[in-house]
Amino acid sequence: MASPDFLSSLLDQVLMWLSVYGLRLVVALLILFIGNKLAKKLGNFLGRVLEKRSIDPTLIPFIRGIVHYLLLAVVLIAALGQLGINVMSFLAILGAAGLAIGLALKDSLSNFAAGVMLIICRFFKVGDYVTVAGTSGTVETINIFNTELVTPDNQKIYVPNSSIMGNEIVNVTANDTRRLDLVVGISYRDDIEKAKSVIQSVLDAESRLLKDPEPVIAVSELGESSVNLVIRPWVKTSEYWPVRFDLIEKIKTSLDQKGITIPFPQMDVHMVSSS
């Protein structure tokens, strides 16, 4: 059992420590708490300012995130200084630790560097429909470490930025216009010119198709079961899928009405008698 003198000495040491460092500790905690709040508010304020200045939406969350973390670093250094810690020595230790942490978190740092490159090179922006790292979707946000995509069926996918930079990037909506590539097969017994005329009438009736460049209808292949016609009109990118769906249906209906067959794969089997 501890003696009364020991307990009294321990209590005196605790009171002395609290008298010397207690106030500093309280002030340091206040700096951390208030500084964190201010960092968030300043980051959000910067985001609103950038929005009012019509800055590209792709850049806003990225810049806001970087500013927020830089401010947090300043707050942390200020709190450590309040505790009486030599900040310069701490920064030297932090630098050495940072090297070790950097090696351990090289993938995260790679994602950060790739995020910076994505912002600088501007391969795509928020709202673009892209295919990156084998994943397709609409760009919702470009973050420091990953890019958020929303698929057509409303799934959210987080793609690491390093995976995007290390693979092919396809920006589907980068240009205002796109070409439709449709292939329709007709029977070998059908008249090719008649089929092309029927398809041309369908294209002429579709007001959403662009007049320039002109649509192309041509024989692309003599297949195993059909003569394949390629149909290549141009449309506005925003109307690509609605026009594609409508054309496929209208071409099929019009060919049926004119008695032109769209064949299905067939196989002729010849029986040879062994007698």
PDB file of C-alpha atoms in Angstrom:
ATOM      1  CA  MET A   1       0.000   0.000   0.000  1.00  0.00           C
ATOM      2  CA  ALA A   2       1.373   3.425  -0.990  1.00  0.00           C
ATOM      3  CA  SER A   3       2.418   5.660   1.855  1.00  0.00           C
ATOM      4  CA  PRO A   4       0.696   9.018   2.497  1.00  0.00           C
ATOM      5  CA  ASP A   5       3.969  10.848   1.727  1.00  0.00           C
ATOM      6  CA  PHE A   6       4.193   9.160  -1.712  1.00  0.00           C
ATOM      7  CA  LEU A   7       0.582   9.975  -2.561  1.00  0.00           C
ATOM      8  CA  SER A   8       1.098  13.560  -1.446  1.00  0.00           C
ATOM      9  CA  SER A   9       4.240  13.857  -3.594  1.00  0.00           C
ATOM     10  CA  LEU A  10       2.447  12.353  -6.602  1.00  0.00           C
ATOM     11  CA  LEU A  11      -0.481  14.734  -6.169  1.00  0.00           C
ATOM     12  CA  ASP A  12       1.905  17.686  -5.968  1.00  0.00           C
ATOM     13  CA  GLN A  13       3.605  16.605  -9.207  1.00  0.00           C
ATOM     14  CA  VAL A  14       0.245  16.222 -10.984  1.00  0.00           C
ATOM     15  CA  LEU A  15      -0.882  19.643  -9.798  1.00  0.00           C
ATOM     16  CA  MET A  16       2.428  21.157 -10.897  1.00  0.00           C
ATOM     17  CA  TRP A  17       2.118  19.523 -14.345  1.00  0.00           C
ATOM     18  CA  LEU A  18      -1.443  20.762 -14.685  1.00  0.00           C
ATOM     19  CA  SER A  19      -0.444  24.269 -13.620  1.00  0.00           C
ATOM     20  CA  VAL A  20       2.324  24.337 -16.228  1.00  0.00           C
ATOM     21  CA  TYR A  21       0.829  22.368 -19.118  1.00  0.00           C
ATOM     22  CA  GLY A  22      -2.881  22.155 -18.342  1.00  0.00           C
ATOM     23  CA  LEU A  23      -3.747  25.538 -19.785  1.00  0.00           C
ATOM     24  CA  ARG A  24      -1.542  24.888 -22.799  1.00  0.00           C
ATOM     25  CA  LEU A  25      -3.271  21.564 -23.392  1.00  0.00           C
ATOM     26  CA  VAL A  26      -6.701  23.189 -23.178  1.00  0.00           C
ATOM     27  CA  VAL A  27      -5.646  25.938 -25.582  1.00  0.00           C
ATOM     28  CA  ALA A  28      -4.130  23.373 -27.988  1.00  0.00           C
ATOM     29  CA  LEU A  29      -7.362  21.350 -27.989  1.00  0.00           C
ATOM     30  CA  LEU A  30      -9.350  24.520 -28.617  1.00  0.00           C
ATOM     31  CA  ILE A  31      -7.035  25.384 -31.506  1.00  0.00           C
ATOM     32  CA  LEU A  32      -7.599  21.935 -33.005  1.00  0.00           C
ATOM     33  CA  PHE A  33     -11.379  22.087 -32.541  1.00  0.00           C
ATOM     34  CA  ILE A  34     -11.890  25.649 -33.750  1.00  0.00           C
ATOM     35  CA  GLY A  35      -9.253  25.303 -36.474  1.00  0.00           C
ATOM     36  CA  ASN A  36     -10.972  22.215 -37.881  1.00  0.00           C
ATOM     37  CA  LYS A  37     -14.298  24.061 -37.987  1.00  0.00           C
ATOM     38  CA  LEU A  38     -12.730  27.083 -39.651  1.00  0.00           C
ATOM     39  CA  ALA A  39     -10.907  24.890 -42.192  1.00  0.00           C
ATOM     40  CA  LYS A  40     -14.224  23.317 -43.234  1.00  0.00           C
ATOM     41  CA  LYS A  41     -15.973  26.691 -43.422  1.00  0.00           C
ATOM     42  CA  LEU A  42     -13.165  28.281 -45.410  1.00  0.00           C
ATOM     43  CA  GLY A  43     -13.113  25.306 -47.777  1.00  0.00           C
ATOM     44  CA  ASN A  44     -16.870  25.567 -48.326  1.00  0.00           C
ATOM     45  CA  PHE A  45     -16.625  29.348 -48.719  1.00  0.00           C
ATOM     46  CA  LEU A  46     -13.915  28.921 -51.347  1.00  0.00           C
ATOM     47  CA  GLY A  47     -16.129  26.413 -53.153  1.00  0.00           C
ATOM     48  CA  ARG A  48     -19.018  28.905 -53.276  1.00  0.00           C
ATOM     49  CA  VAL A  49     -16.723  31.658 -54.538  1.00  0.00           C
ATOM     50  CA  LEU A  50     -15.420  29.408 -57.313  1.00  0.00           C
ATOM     51  CA  GLU A  51     -18.980  28.432 -58.274  1.00  0.00           C
ATOM     52  CA  LYS A  52     -20.003  32.092 -58.558  1.00  0.00           C
ATOM     53  CA  ARG A  53     -17.000  32.752 -60.786  1.00  0.00           C
ATOM     54  CA  SER A  54     -18.175  29.966 -63.138  1.00  0.00           C
ATOM     55  CA  ILE A  55     -15.116  27.801 -62.498  1.00  0.00           C
ATOM     56  CA  ASP A  56     -15.292  24.328 -64.053  1.00  0.00           C
ATOM     57  CA  PRO A  57     -17.272  22.098 -61.614  1.00  0.00           C
ATOM     58  CA  THR A  58     -14.557  19.472 -62.004  1.00  0.00           C
ATOM     59  CA  LEU A  59     -12.006  21.687 -60.255  1.00  0.00           C
ATOM     60  CA  ILE A  60     -14.109  22.925 -57.343  1.00  0.00           C
ATOM     61  CA  PRO A  61     -14.215  19.826 -55.062  1.00  0.00           C
ATOM     62  CA  PHE A  62     -10.579  19.043 -55.847  1.00  0.00           C
ATOM     63  CA  ILE A  63      -9.331  22.539 -54.921  1.00  0.00           C
ATOM     64  CA  ARG A  64     -11.598  22.638 -51.884  1.00  0.00           C
ATOM     65  CA  GLY A  65     -10.182  19.338 -50.619  1.00  0.00           C
ATOM     66  CA  ILE A  66      -6.561  20.432 -51.039  1.00  0.00           C
ATOM     67  CA  VAL A  67      -7.176  23.782 -49.282  1.00  0.00           C
ATOM     68  CA  HIS A  68      -8.979  22.028 -46.435  1.00  0.00           C
ATOM     69  CA  TYR A  69      -6.099  19.626 -45.751  1.00  0.00           C
ATOM     70  CA  LEU A  70      -3.485  22.396 -46.012  1.00  0.00           C
ATOM     71  CA  LEU A  71      -5.383  24.442 -43.433  1.00  0.00           C
ATOM     72  CA  LEU A  72      -5.604  21.408 -41.140  1.00  0.00           C
ATOM     73  CA  ALA A  73      -1.823  21.024 -41.363  1.00  0.00           C
ATOM     74  CA  VAL A  74      -1.386  24.672 -40.297  1.00  0.00           C
ATOM     75  CA  VAL A  75      -3.805  24.145 -37.379  1.00  0.00           C
ATOM     76  CA  LEU A  76      -1.924  21.036 -36.239  1.00  0.00           C
ATOM     77  CA  ILE A  77       1.418  22.877 -36.292  1.00  0.00           C
ATOM     78  CA  ALA A  78      -0.107  25.759 -34.301  1.00  0.00           C
ATOM     79  CA  ALA A  79      -1.496  23.340 -31.684  1.00  0.00           C
ATOM     80  CA  LEU A  80       1.859  21.606 -31.314  1.00  0.00           C
ATOM     81  CA  GLY A  81       3.598  24.963 -30.928  1.00  0.00           C
ATOM     82  CA  GLN A  82       1.145  25.861 -28.160  1.00  0.00           C
ATOM     83  CA  LEU A  83       2.162  22.709 -26.281  1.00  0.00           C
ATOM     84  CA  GLY A  84       5.766  23.879 -26.354  1.00  0.00           C
ATOM     85  CA  ILE A  85       6.917  21.311 -28.888  1.00  0.00           C
ATOM     86  CA  ASN A  86       9.733  22.473 -31.139  1.00  0.00           C
ATOM     87  CA  VAL A  87       7.895  22.687 -34.446  1.00  0.00           C
ATOM     88  CA  MET A  88      11.060  22.620 -36.554  1.00  0.00           C
ATOM     89  CA  SER A  89      12.233  19.437 -34.866  1.00  0.00           C
ATOM     90  CA  PHE A  90       8.753  18.031 -35.228  1.00  0.00           C
ATOM     91  CA  LEU A  91       8.709  18.859 -38.945  1.00  0.00           C
ATOM     92  CA  ALA A  92      12.073  17.101 -39.354  1.00  0.00           C
ATOM     93  CA  ILE A  93      10.701  14.022 -37.583  1.00  0.00           C
ATOM     94  CA  LEU A  94       7.503  14.308 -39.587  1.00  0.00           C
ATOM     95  CA  GLY A  95       9.530  14.447 -42.793  1.00  0.00           C
ATOM     96  CA  ALA A  96      11.382  11.264 -41.900  1.00  0.00           C
ATOM     97  CA  ALA A  97       8.140   9.590 -40.892  1.00  0.00           C
ATOM     98  CA  GLY A  98       6.516  10.893 -44.040  1.00  0.00           C
ATOM     99  CA  LEU A  99       9.083   9.084 -46.143  1.00  0.00           C
ATOM    100  CA  ALA A 100       8.299   5.805 -44.415  1.00  0.00           C
ATOM    101  CA  ILE A 101       4.560   6.446 -44.623  1.00  0.00           C
ATOM    102  CA  GLY A 102       4.929   7.425 -48.281  1.00  0.00           C
ATOM    103  CA  LEU A 103       6.523   4.094 -49.077  1.00  0.00           C
ATOM    104  CA  ALA A 104       3.757   2.300 -47.225  1.00  0.00           C
ATOM    105  CA  LEU A 105       1.044   4.369 -48.897  1.00  0.00           C
ATOM    106  CA  LYS A 106       2.561   4.547 -52.358  1.00  0.00           C
ATOM    107  CA  ASP A 107      -0.727   3.479 -53.965  1.00  0.00           C
ATOM    108  CA  SER A 108      -2.597   6.338 -52.275  1.00  0.00           C
ATOM    109  CA  LEU A 109       0.096   8.817 -53.299  1.00  0.00           C
ATOM    110  CA  SER A 110      -0.092   7.441 -56.826  1.00  0.00           C
ATOM    111  CA  ASN A 111      -3.834   8.060 -56.813  1.00  0.00           C
ATOM    112  CA  PHE A 112      -3.251  11.619 -55.570  1.00  0.00           C
ATOM    113  CA  ALA A 113      -0.684  12.342 -58.312  1.00  0.00           C
ATOM    114  CA  ALA A 114      -3.027  10.833 -60.912  1.00  0.00           C
ATOM    115  CA  GLY A 115      -5.857  13.042 -59.617  1.00  0.00           C
ATOM    116  CA  VAL A 116      -3.690  16.128 -60.118  1.00  0.00           C
ATOM    117  CA  MET A 117      -2.898  15.002 -63.679  1.00  0.00           C
ATOM    118  CA  LEU A 118      -6.585  14.399 -64.420  1.00  0.00           C
ATOM    119  CA  ILE A 119      -7.378  17.959 -63.351  1.00  0.00           C
ATOM    120  CA  ILE A 120      -4.482  19.468 -65.307  1.00  0.00           C
ATOM    121  CA  CYS A 121      -4.978  17.449 -68.505  1.00  0.00           C
ATOM    122  CA  ARG A 122      -8.804  17.706 -68.386  1.00  0.00           C
ATOM    123  CA  PHE A 123      -9.540  14.425 -70.143  1.00  0.00           C
ATOM    124  CA  PHE A 124     -13.120  14.749 -68.894  1.00  0.00           C
ATOM    125  CA  LYS A 125     -15.254  16.933 -66.647  1.00  0.00           C
ATOM    126  CA  VAL A 126     -18.190  16.505 -64.323  1.00  0.00           C
ATOM    127  CA  GLY A 127     -21.248  15.432 -66.327  1.00  0.00           C
ATOM    128  CA  ASP A 128     -19.324  13.636 -69.088  1.00  0.00           C
ATOM    129  CA  TYR A 129     -20.126  10.000 -69.857  1.00  0.00           C
ATOM    130  CA  VAL A 130     -16.857   8.084 -69.922  1.00  0.00           C
ATOM    131  CA  THR A 131     -15.352   4.621 -69.992  1.00  0.00           C
ATOM    132  CA  VAL A 132     -12.324   4.422 -67.683  1.00  0.00           C
ATOM    133  CA  ALA A 133     -10.480   1.388 -66.303  1.00  0.00           C
ATOM    134  CA  GLY A 134     -13.118  -0.847 -67.881  1.00  0.00           C
ATOM    135  CA  THR A 135     -16.005   0.981 -66.183  1.00  0.00           C
ATOM    136  CA  SER A 136     -18.600   3.216 -67.842  1.00  0.00           C
ATOM    137  CA  GLY A 137     -20.668   5.952 -66.240  1.00  0.00           C
ATOM    138  CA  THR A 138     -21.329   9.658 -65.836  1.00  0.00           C
ATOM    139  CA  VAL A 139     -18.625  11.575 -63.960  1.00  0.00           C
ATOM    140  CA  GLU A 140     -20.087  12.885 -60.708  1.00  0.00           C
ATOM    141  CA  THR A 141     -16.962  14.008 -58.821  1.00  0.00           C
ATOM    142  CA  ILE A 142     -13.189  13.933 -59.255  1.00  0.00           C
ATOM    143  CA  ASN A 143     -11.768  13.540 -55.753  1.00  0.00           C
ATOM    144  CA  ILE A 144      -8.176  13.603 -54.550  1.00  0.00           C
ATOM    145  CA  PHE A 145      -7.826   9.819 -54.595  1.00  0.00           C
ATOM    146  CA  ASN A 146     -10.684   8.549 -56.753  1.00  0.00           C
ATOM    147  CA  THR A 147     -13.294   9.511 -59.320  1.00  0.00           C
ATOM    148  CA  GLU A 148     -16.988   8.884 -58.718  1.00  0.00           C
ATOM    149  CA  LEU A 149     -19.066   7.534 -61.607  1.00  0.00           C
ATOM    150  CA  VAL A 150     -22.813   6.940 -61.775  1.00  0.00           C
ATOM    151  CA  THR A 151     -23.894   4.151 -64.115  1.00  0.00           C
ATOM    152  CA  PRO A 152     -27.030   4.381 -66.295  1.00  0.00           C
ATOM    153  CA  ASP A 153     -28.846   2.095 -63.815  1.00  0.00           C
ATOM    154  CA  ASN A 154     -27.904   4.491 -60.966  1.00  0.00           C
ATOM    155  CA  GLN A 155     -25.050   2.603 -59.348  1.00  0.00           C
ATOM    156  CA  LYS A 156     -22.209   4.653 -57.887  1.00  0.00           C
ATOM    157  CA  ILE A 157     -18.710   3.403 -58.679  1.00  0.00           C
ATOM    158  CA  TYR A 158     -15.464   4.716 -57.177  1.00  0.00           C
ATOM    159  CA  VAL A 159     -12.538   4.295 -59.572  1.00  0.00           C
ATOM    160  CA  PRO A 160      -8.965   4.890 -58.266  1.00  0.00           C
ATOM    161  CA  ASN A 161      -7.356   7.759 -60.153  1.00  0.00           C
ATOM    162  CA  SER A 162      -4.176   5.774 -60.837  1.00  0.00           C
ATOM    163  CA  SER A 163      -6.251   3.094 -62.609  1.00  0.00           C
ATOM    164  CA  ILE A 164      -7.766   5.782 -64.828  1.00  0.00           C
ATOM    165  CA  MET A 165      -4.412   7.292 -65.800  1.00  0.00           C
ATOM    166  CA  GLY A 166      -2.897   3.875 -66.418  1.00  0.00           C
ATOM    167  CA  ASN A 167      -5.576   2.776 -68.889  1.00  0.00           C
ATOM    168  CA  GLU A 168      -7.440   3.949 -71.938  1.00  0.00           C
ATOM    169  CA  ILE A 169      -9.844   6.847 -71.358  1.00  0.00           C
ATOM    170  CA  VAL A 170     -12.910   7.081 -73.591  1.00  0.00           C
ATOM    171  CA  ASN A 171     -14.940  10.287 -73.309  1.00  0.00           C
ATOM    172  CA  VAL A 172     -18.205   9.438 -75.026  1.00  0.00           C
ATOM    173  CA  THR A 173     -19.768  12.897 -74.694  1.00  0.00           C
ATOM    174  CA  ALA A 174     -16.674  15.012 -75.429  1.00  0.00           C
ATOM    175  CA  ASN A 175     -18.007  16.004 -78.883  1.00  0.00           C
ATOM    176  CA  ASP A 176     -21.398  17.478 -79.718  1.00  0.00           C
ATOM    177  CA  THR A 177     -22.177  14.910 -82.424  1.00  0.00           C
ATOM    178  CA  ARG A 178     -21.851  11.134 -82.796  1.00  0.00           C
ATOM    179  CA  ARG A 179     -22.276   8.641 -85.601  1.00  0.00           C
ATOM    180  CA  LEU A 180     -24.758   5.806 -85.336  1.00  0.00           C
ATOM    181  CA  ASP A 181     -23.434   2.481 -86.620  1.00  0.00           C
ATOM    182  CA  LEU A 182     -26.283   0.092 -87.419  1.00  0.00           C
ATOM    183  CA  VAL A 183     -26.037  -3.201 -89.289  1.00  0.00           C
ATOM    184  CA  VAL A 184     -29.092  -4.782 -90.912  1.00  0.00           C
ATOM    185  CA  GLY A 185     -28.997  -8.117 -92.709  1.00  0.00           C
ATOM    186  CA  ILE A 186     -31.310  -8.930 -95.636  1.00  0.00           C
ATOM    187  CA  SER A 187     -31.882 -12.173 -97.470  1.00  0.00           C
ATOM    188  CA  TYR A 188     -29.771 -13.045-100.510  1.00  0.00           C
ATOM    189  CA  ARG A 189     -33.050 -13.292-102.453  1.00  0.00           C
ATOM    190  CA  ASP A 190     -34.050  -9.687-101.685  1.00  0.00           C
ATOM    191  CA  ASP A 191     -33.299  -6.662-103.864  1.00  0.00           C
ATOM    192  CA  ILE A 192     -30.427  -4.676-102.318  1.00  0.00           C
ATOM    193  CA  GLU A 193     -31.426  -1.383-103.956  1.00  0.00           C
ATOM    194  CA  LYS A 194     -35.005  -1.759-102.760  1.00  0.00           C
ATOM    195  CA  ALA A 195     -33.821  -2.411 -99.208  1.00  0.00           C
ATOM    196  CA  LYS A 196     -31.532   0.627 -99.322  1.00  0.00           C
ATOM    197  CA  SER A 197     -34.421   2.751-100.609  1.00  0.00           C
ATOM    198  CA  VAL A 198     -36.687   1.619 -97.767  1.00  0.00           C
ATOM    199  CA  ILE A 199     -34.005   2.394 -95.181  1.00  0.00           C
ATOM    200  CA  GLN A 200     -33.320   5.775 -96.791  1.00  0.00           C
ATOM    201  CA  SER A 201     -37.007   6.681 -96.488  1.00  0.00           C
ATOM    202  CA  VAL A 202     -36.863   5.887 -92.763  1.00  0.00           C
ATOM    203  CA  LEU A 203     -33.816   8.109 -92.366  1.00  0.00           C
ATOM    204  CA  ASP A 204     -35.434  10.938 -94.332  1.00  0.00           C
ATOM    205  CA  ALA A 205     -38.447  10.834 -92.008  1.00  0.00           C
ATOM    206  CA  GLU A 206     -36.297  11.108 -88.862  1.00  0.00           C
ATOM    207  CA  SER A 207     -35.961  14.830 -88.091  1.00  0.00           C
ATOM    208  CA  ARG A 208     -33.318  14.322 -85.381  1.00  0.00           C
ATOM    209  CA  LEU A 209     -30.698  13.116 -87.855  1.00  0.00           C
ATOM    210  CA  LEU A 210     -28.121  15.643 -89.038  1.00  0.00           C
ATOM    211  CA  LYS A 211     -28.040  16.582 -92.705  1.00  0.00           C
ATOM    212  CA  ASP A 212     -24.281  17.130 -92.629  1.00  0.00           C
ATOM    213  CA  PRO A 213     -22.534  14.721 -92.739  1.00  0.00           C
ATOM    214  CA  GLU A 214     -25.027  12.850 -94.881  1.00  0.00           C
ATOM    215  CA  PRO A 215     -26.116   9.362 -93.786  1.00  0.00           C
ATOM    216  CA  VAL A 216     -24.362   6.427 -95.435  1.00  0.00           C
ATOM    217  CA  ILE A 217     -26.082   3.196 -96.458  1.00  0.00           C
ATOM    218  CA  ALA A 218     -23.810   0.566 -98.008  1.00  0.00           C
ATOM    219  CA  VAL A 219     -23.223  -3.153 -98.312  1.00  0.00           C
ATOM    220  CA  SER A 220     -20.629  -4.004 -95.675  1.00  0.00           C
ATOM    221  CA  GLU A 221     -20.452  -7.790 -95.832  1.00  0.00           C
ATOM    222  CA  LEU A 222     -21.710 -10.881 -97.582  1.00  0.00           C
ATOM    223  CA  GLY A 223     -22.425 -12.945 -94.491  1.00  0.00           C
ATOM    224  CA  GLU A 224     -23.126 -16.642 -94.122  1.00  0.00           C
ATOM    225  CA  SER A 225     -26.878 -16.144 -94.007  1.00  0.00           C
ATOM    226  CA  SER A 226     -27.436 -12.543 -95.078  1.00  0.00           C
ATOM    227  CA  VAL A 227     -26.276  -9.541 -97.070  1.00  0.00           C
ATOM    228  CA  ASN A 228     -25.319  -7.044 -94.353  1.00  0.00           C
ATOM    229  CA  LEU A 229     -26.030  -3.359 -94.870  1.00  0.00           C
ATOM    230  CA  VAL A 230     -24.291  -0.745 -92.742  1.00  0.00           C
ATOM    231  CA  ILE A 231     -26.301   2.377 -91.848  1.00  0.00           C
ATOM    232  CA  ARG A 232     -24.350   5.390 -90.577  1.00  0.00           C
ATOM    233  CA  PRO A 233     -26.298   8.600 -89.847  1.00  0.00           C
ATOM    234  CA  TRP A 234     -25.077  11.363 -87.512  1.00  0.00           C
ATOM    235  CA  VAL A 235     -26.951  12.720 -84.500  1.00  0.00           C
ATOM    236  CA  LYS A 236     -26.455  15.050 -81.562  1.00  0.00           C
ATOM    237  CA  THR A 237     -24.663  13.246 -78.760  1.00  0.00           C
ATOM    238  CA  SER A 238     -27.488  13.971 -76.315  1.00  0.00           C
ATOM    239  CA  GLU A 239     -29.980  12.218 -78.639  1.00  0.00           C
ATOM    240  CA  TYR A 240     -27.814   9.210 -79.521  1.00  0.00           C
ATOM    241  CA  TRP A 241     -29.679   6.457 -77.659  1.00  0.00           C
ATOM    242  CA  PRO A 242     -33.278   7.614 -78.265  1.00  0.00           C
ATOM    243  CA  VAL A 243     -32.598   7.925 -82.012  1.00  0.00           C
ATOM    244  CA  ARG A 244     -30.793   4.576 -82.127  1.00  0.00           C
ATOM    245  CA  PHE A 245     -33.667   2.728 -80.461  1.00  0.00           C
ATOM    246  CA  ASP A 246     -36.288   4.375 -82.698  1.00  0.00           C
ATOM    247  CA  LEU A 247     -34.367   3.740 -85.934  1.00  0.00           C
ATOM    248  CA  ILE A 248     -33.868   0.046 -85.206  1.00  0.00           C
ATOM    249  CA  GLU A 249     -37.595  -0.401 -84.625  1.00  0.00           C
ATOM    250  CA  LYS A 250     -38.686   1.703 -87.640  1.00  0.00           C
ATOM    251  CA  ILE A 251     -36.243   0.024 -90.031  1.00  0.00           C
ATOM    252  CA  LYS A 252     -37.436  -3.438 -88.981  1.00  0.00           C
ATOM    253  CA  THR A 253     -41.106  -2.445 -89.344  1.00  0.00           C
ATOM    254  CA  SER A 254     -40.571  -0.787 -92.753  1.00  0.00           C
ATOM    255  CA  LEU A 255     -38.638  -3.748 -94.179  1.00  0.00           C
ATOM    256  CA  ASP A 256     -41.369  -6.114 -93.019  1.00  0.00           C
ATOM    257  CA  GLN A 257     -44.027  -3.961 -94.693  1.00  0.00           C
ATOM    258  CA  LYS A 258     -42.124  -4.052 -97.991  1.00  0.00           C
ATOM    259  CA  GLY A 259     -41.653  -7.817 -97.845  1.00  0.00           C
ATOM    260  CA  ILE A 260     -37.894  -7.665 -97.299  1.00  0.00           C
ATOM    261  CA  THR A 261     -36.654 -10.475 -95.083  1.00  0.00           C
ATOM    262  CA  ILE A 262     -34.222 -10.091 -92.214  1.00  0.00           C
ATOM    263  CA  PRO A 263     -32.923 -13.671 -92.068  1.00  0.00           C
ATOM    264  CA  PHE A 264     -31.696 -15.637 -89.091  1.00  0.00           C
ATOM    265  CA  PRO A 265     -28.697 -17.995 -89.219  1.00  0.00           C
ATOM    266  CA  GLN A 266     -29.491 -21.230 -91.053  1.00  0.00           C
ATOM    267  CA  MET A 267     -27.623 -24.435 -91.843  1.00  0.00           C
ATOM    268  CA  ASP A 268     -28.244 -26.744 -94.795  1.00  0.00           C
ATOM    269  CA  VAL A 269     -27.702 -30.416 -93.970  1.00  0.00           C
ATOM    270  CA  HIS A 270     -27.188 -32.818 -96.874  1.00  0.00           C
ATOM    271  CA  MET A 271     -27.784 -36.520 -96.190  1.00  0.00           C
ATOM    272  CA  VAL A 272     -25.631 -38.895 -98.183  1.00  0.00           C
ATOM    273  CA  SER A 273     -26.783 -42.499 -98.420  1.00  0.00           C
ATOM    274  CA  SER A 274     -24.083 -45.131 -97.818  1.00  0.00           C
ATOM    275  CA  SER A 275     -25.869 -47.759 -99.948  1.00  0.00           C
TER     276      SER A 275
END
